[in-house]
Short mmCIF file of C-alpha atoms in Angstrom, two decimals:
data_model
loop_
_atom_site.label_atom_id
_atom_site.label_comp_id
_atom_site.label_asym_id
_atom_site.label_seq_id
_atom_site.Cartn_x
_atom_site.Cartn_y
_atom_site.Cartn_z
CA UNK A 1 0.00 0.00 0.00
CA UNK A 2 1.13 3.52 -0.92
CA UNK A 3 -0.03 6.65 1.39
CA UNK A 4 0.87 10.09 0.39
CA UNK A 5 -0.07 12.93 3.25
CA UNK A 6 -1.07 16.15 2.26
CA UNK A 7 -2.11 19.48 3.91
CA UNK A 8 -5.86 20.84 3.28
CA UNK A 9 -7.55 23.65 4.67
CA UNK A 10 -8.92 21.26 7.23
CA UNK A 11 -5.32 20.15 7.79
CA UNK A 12 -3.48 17.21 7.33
CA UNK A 13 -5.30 13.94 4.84
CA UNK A 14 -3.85 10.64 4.05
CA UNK A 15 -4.06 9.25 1.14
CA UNK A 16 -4.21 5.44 0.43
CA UNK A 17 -3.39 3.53 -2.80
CA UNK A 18 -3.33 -0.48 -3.74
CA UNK A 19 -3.54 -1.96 -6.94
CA UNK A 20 -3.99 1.42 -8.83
CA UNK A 21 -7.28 2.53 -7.10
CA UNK A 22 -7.43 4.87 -4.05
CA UNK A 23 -8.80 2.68 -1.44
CA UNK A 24 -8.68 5.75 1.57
CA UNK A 25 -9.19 9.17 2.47
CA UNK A 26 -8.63 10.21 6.19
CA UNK A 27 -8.03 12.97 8.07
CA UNK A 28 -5.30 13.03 10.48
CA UNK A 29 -5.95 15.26 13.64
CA UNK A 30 -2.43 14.82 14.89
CA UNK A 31 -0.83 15.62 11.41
CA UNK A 32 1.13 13.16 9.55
CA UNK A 33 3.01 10.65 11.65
CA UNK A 34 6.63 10.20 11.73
CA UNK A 35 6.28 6.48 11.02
CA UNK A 36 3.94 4.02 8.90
CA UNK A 37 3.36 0.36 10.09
CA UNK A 38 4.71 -2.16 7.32
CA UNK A 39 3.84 -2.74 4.34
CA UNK A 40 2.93 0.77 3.82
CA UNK A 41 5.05 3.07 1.81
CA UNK A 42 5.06 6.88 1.74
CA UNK A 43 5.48 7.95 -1.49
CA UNK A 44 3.82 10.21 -3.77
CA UNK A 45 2.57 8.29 -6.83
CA UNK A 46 0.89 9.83 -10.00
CA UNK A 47 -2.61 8.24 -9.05
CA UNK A 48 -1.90 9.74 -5.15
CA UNK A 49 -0.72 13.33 -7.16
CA UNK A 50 -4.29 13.39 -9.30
CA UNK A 51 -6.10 12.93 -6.34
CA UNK A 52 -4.06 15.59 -3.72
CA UNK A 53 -5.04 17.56 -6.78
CA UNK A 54 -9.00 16.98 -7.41
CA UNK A 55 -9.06 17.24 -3.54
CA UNK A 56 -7.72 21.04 -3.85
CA UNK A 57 -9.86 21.58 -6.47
CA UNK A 58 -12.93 20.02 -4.51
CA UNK A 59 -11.80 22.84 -1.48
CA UNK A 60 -10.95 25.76 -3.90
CA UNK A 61 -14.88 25.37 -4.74
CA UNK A 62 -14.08 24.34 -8.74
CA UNK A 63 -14.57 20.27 -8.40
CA UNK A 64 -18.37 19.10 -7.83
CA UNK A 65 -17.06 15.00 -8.51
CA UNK A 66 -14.17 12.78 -8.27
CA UNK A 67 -12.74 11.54 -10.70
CA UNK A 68 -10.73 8.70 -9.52
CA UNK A 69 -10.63 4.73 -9.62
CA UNK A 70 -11.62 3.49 -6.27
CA UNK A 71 -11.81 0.43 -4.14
CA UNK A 72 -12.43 -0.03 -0.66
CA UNK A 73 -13.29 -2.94 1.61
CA UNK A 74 -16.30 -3.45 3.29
CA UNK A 75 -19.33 -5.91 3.36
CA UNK A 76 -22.01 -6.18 0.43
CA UNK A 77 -24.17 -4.06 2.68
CA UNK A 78 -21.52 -1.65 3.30
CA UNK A 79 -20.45 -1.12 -0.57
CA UNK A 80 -24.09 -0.87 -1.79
CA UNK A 81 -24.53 2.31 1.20
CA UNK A 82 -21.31 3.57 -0.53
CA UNK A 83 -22.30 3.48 -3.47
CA UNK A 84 -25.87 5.28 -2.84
CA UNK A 85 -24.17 8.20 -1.15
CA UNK A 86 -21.90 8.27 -4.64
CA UNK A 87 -25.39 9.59 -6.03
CA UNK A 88 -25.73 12.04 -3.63
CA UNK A 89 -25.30 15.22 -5.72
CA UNK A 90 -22.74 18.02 -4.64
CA UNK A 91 -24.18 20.31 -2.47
CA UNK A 92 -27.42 17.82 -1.58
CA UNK A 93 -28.46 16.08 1.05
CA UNK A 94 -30.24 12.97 1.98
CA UNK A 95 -31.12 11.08 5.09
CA UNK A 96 -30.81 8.17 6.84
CA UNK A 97 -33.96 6.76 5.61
CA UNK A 98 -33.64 7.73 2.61
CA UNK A 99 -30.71 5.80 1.96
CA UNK A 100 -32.11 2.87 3.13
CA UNK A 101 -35.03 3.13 1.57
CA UNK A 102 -33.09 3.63 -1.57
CA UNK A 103 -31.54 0.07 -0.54
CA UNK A 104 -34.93 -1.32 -0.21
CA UNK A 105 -34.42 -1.59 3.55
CA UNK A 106 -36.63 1.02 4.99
CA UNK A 107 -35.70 -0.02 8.82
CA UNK A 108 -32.08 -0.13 7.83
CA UNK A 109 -31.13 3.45 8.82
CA UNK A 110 -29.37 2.83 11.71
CA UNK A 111 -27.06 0.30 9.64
CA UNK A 112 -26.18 2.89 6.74
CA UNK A 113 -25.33 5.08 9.54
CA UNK A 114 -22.65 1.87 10.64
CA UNK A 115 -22.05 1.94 7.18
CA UNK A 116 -21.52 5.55 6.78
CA UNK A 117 -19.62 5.98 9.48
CA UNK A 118 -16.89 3.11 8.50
CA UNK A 119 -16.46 4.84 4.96
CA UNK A 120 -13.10 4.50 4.14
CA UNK A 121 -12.98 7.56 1.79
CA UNK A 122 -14.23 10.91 2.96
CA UNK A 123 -14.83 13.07 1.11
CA UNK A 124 -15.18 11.43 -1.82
CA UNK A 125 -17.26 9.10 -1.47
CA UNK A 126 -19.78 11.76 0.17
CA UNK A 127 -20.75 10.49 3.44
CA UNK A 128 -20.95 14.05 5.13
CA UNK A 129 -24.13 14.73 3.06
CA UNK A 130 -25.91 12.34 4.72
CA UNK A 131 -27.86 14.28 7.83
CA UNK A 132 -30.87 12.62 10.32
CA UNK A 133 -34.76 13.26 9.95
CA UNK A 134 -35.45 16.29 11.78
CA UNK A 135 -32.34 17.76 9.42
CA UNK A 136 -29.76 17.93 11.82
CA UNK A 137 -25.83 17.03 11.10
CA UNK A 138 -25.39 13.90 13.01
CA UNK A 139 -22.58 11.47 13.52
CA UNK A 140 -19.48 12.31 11.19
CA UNK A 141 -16.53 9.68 11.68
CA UNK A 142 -14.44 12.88 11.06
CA UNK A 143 -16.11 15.03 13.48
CA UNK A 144 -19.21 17.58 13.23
CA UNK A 145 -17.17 20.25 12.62
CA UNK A 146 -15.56 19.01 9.57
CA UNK A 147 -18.99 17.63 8.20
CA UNK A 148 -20.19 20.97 8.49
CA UNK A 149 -17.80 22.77 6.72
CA UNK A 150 -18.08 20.96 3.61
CA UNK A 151 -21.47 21.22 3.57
CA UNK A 152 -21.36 24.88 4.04
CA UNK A 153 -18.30 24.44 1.17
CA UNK A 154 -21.17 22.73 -1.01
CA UNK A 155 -24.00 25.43 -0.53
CA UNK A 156 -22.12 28.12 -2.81
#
């Protein structure tokens, strides 16, 4: 695995590769560690360098979607809530339900919050437009403050 760390407005992000897709997208409160556990190698690849840049343009307000190959691990359940909150267009939001609903599982929105909240790629794969039924932002595995910056980021 490759990891590349980069500096955002929202400060430091890690960037994971493996087999040519980026397979995560995580913020690091601390800032970039000194040291990576084995196998993982920090070095700045051209798939790593397109998406450093398509995340800058995402905060500079010019990028609405990623354009990246991705891959991330998760159960069936998970990767079919990842890939409804894919659909979720910039500066949109759905809930919960809705997202389970959309999965045919209307008393599954507790579980796409699981789901949501073990997202391996913030950002983009969308999970911070994802709010509760009475509207408000709940649960971010980021943090509420970061969730509601981008969505503020999203409203212009």
């Amino acid at each position: 695995m490759n990891v590349w760390y980069i500096n955002s407005i929202l400060g430091a992000i890690c960037l994971e590769e493996e087999n040519d897709a980026l397979c995560g997208v995580h913020f690091c409160p601390d800032g970039a560690p000194e040291l990576e556990p084995l196998p993982r190698r920090v070095v700045e690849t051209p798939l790593l360098q397109e998406a450093e840049e398509q995340l800058n343009e995402y905060f500079a307000g010019v990028r609405r979607e990623f354009d990246l190959p991705l891959t991330a691990k998760g159960t069936a359940f998970q990767q079919a809530v990842w890939a409804q909150l894919r659909k979720i267009p910039y500066g949109e939001v759905r809930t919960y339900g809705q997202l389970a609903a959309a999965l045919g599982k209307p008393k599954a929105s507790r579980a796409v919050g699981s789901a949501c909240h073990r997202n391996p790629l913030c950002i983009v794969v969308p999970c911070h437009r994802v709010i509760g039924a009475d509207g408000s932002l709940t649960g971010y595995a980021e943090g509420l403050e970061i969730k509601e910056y981008l969505l503020e980021l999203e409203r212009f």
